[in-house]
Coordinates of N, CA and C in Angstrom, one line a residue:
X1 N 128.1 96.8 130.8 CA 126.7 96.5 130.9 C 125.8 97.6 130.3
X2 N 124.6 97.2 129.7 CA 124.0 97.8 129.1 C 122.6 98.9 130.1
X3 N 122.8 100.1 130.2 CA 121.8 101.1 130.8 C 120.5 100.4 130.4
X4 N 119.5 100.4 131.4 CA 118.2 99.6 131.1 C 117.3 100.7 130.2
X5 N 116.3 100.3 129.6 CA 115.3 101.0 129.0 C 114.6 101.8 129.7
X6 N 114.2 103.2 129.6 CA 113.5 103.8 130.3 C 112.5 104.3 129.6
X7 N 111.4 103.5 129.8 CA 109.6 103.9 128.9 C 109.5 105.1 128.5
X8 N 109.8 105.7 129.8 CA 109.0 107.0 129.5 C 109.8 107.8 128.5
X9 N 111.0 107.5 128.7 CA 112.0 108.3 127.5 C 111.9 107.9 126.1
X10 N 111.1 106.7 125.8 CA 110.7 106.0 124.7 C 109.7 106.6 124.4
X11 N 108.8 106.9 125.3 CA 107.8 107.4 124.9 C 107.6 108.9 124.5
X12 N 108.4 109.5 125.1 CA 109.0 111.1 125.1 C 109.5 111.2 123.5
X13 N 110.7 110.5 123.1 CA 110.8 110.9 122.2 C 110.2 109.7 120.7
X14 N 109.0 109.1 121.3 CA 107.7 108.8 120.1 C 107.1 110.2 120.5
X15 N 106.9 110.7 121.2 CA 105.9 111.7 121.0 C 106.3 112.7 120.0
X16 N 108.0 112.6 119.9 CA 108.9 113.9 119.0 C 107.9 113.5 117.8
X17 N 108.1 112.2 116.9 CA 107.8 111.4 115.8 C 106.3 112.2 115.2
X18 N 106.6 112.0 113.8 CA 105.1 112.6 113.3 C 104.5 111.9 113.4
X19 N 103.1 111.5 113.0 CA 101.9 110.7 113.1 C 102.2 109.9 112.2
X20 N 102.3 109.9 110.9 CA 102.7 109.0 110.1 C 104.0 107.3 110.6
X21 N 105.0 108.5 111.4 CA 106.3 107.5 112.0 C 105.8 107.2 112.9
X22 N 104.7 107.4 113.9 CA 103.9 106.8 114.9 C 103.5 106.1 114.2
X23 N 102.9 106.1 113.2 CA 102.1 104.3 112.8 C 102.7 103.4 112.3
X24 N 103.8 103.7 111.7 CA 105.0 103.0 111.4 C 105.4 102.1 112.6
X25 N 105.5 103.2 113.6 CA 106.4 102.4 114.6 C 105.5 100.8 115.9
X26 N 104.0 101.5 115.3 CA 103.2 101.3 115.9 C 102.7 99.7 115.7
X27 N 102.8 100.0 114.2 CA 102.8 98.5 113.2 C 104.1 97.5 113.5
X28 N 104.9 98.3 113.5 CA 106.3 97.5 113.7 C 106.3 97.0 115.1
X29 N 105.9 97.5 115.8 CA 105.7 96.6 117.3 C 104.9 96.0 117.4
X30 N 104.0 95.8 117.2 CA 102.9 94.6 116.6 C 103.0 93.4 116.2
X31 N 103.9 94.0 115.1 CA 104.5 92.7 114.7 C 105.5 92.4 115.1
X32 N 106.6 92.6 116.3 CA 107.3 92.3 117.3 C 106.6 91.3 118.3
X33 N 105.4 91.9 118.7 CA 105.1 91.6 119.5 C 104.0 90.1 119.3
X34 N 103.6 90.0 117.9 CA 103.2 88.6 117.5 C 104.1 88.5 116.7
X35 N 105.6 88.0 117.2 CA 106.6 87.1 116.0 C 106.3 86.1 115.6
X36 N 105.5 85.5 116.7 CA 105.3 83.9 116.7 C 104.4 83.4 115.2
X37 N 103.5 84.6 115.3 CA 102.7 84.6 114.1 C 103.4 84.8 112.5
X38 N 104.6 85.9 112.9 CA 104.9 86.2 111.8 C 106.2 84.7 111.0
X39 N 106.8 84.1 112.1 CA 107.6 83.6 112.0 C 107.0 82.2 111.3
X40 N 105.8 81.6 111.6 CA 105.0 80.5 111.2 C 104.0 80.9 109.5
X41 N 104.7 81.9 109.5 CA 104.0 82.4 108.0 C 102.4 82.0 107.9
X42 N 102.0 82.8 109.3 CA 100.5 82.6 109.7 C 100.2 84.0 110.2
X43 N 101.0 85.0 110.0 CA 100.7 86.7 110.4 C 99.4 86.6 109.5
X44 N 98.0 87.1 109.3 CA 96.9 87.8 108.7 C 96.6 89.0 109.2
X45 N 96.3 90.1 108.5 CA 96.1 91.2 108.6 C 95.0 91.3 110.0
X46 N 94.2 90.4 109.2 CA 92.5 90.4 109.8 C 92.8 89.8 111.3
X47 N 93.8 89.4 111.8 CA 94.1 89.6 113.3 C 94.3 90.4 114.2
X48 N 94.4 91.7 113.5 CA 94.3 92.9 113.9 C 93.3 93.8 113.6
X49 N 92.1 93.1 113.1 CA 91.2 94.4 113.0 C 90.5 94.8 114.7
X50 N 90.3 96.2 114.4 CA 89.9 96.8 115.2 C 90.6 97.8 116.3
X51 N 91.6 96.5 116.0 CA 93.4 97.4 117.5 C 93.6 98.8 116.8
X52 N 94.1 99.9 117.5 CA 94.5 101.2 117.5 C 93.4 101.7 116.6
X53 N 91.9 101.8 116.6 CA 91.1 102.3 115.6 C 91.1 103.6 115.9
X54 N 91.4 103.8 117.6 CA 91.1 105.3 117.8 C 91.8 106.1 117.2
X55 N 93.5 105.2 117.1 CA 94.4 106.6 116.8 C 94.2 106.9 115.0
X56 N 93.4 105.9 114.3 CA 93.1 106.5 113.0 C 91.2 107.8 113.1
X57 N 91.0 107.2 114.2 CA 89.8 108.2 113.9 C 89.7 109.5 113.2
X58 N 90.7 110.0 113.7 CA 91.4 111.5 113.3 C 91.7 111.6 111.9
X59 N 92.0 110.5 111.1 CA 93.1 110.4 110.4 C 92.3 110.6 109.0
X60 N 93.0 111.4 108.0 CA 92.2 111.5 106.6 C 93.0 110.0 105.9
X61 N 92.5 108.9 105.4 CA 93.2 107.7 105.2 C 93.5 107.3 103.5
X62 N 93.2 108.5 103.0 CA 93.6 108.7 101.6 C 94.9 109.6 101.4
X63 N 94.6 111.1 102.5 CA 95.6 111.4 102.5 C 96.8 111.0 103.1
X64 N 96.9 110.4 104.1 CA 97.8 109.3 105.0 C 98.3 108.6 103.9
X65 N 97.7 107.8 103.0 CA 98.4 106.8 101.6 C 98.9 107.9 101.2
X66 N 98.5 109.0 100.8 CA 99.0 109.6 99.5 C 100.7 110.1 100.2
X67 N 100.5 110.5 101.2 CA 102.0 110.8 102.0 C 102.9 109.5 101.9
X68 N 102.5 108.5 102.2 CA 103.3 107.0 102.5 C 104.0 106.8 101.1
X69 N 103.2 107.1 100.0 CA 103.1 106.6 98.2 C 104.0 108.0 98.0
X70 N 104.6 108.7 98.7 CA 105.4 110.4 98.2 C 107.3 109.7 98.4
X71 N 107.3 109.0 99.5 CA 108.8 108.6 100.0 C 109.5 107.5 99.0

């Protein structure tokens, strides 16, 4: 049997992650979390405006591309 999930340990080691793999991972649960949308080939971006605006407030969003457009 499988050990259950423990959040905070998830969370612990997101916090290891750079900012960049936090948004990554951040997007990717998202869209986990509306499959339903993605699965009906009715995901739109514009369903999400607004969600996590804070955690870009910080964020320079040109240099953020220019890092994503380096890998």
């Amino acid at each position: 049997m499988e050990k259950p999930v423990d959040i905070n340990e998830i969370l612990f080691k997101v916090k290891m992650l750079k900012k960049d793999e936090q948004m990554n991972l951040l997007e990717r649960i998202f869209c986990l979390v509306n499959s339903k949308e993605i699965q009906n080939d009715t995901f739109k971006l514009s369903t999400i405006t607004g969600k996590g605006s804070n955690i870009w407030k910080n964020t320079d969003i040109d240099q953020y591309i220019a890092n994503e457009r380096e890998w």
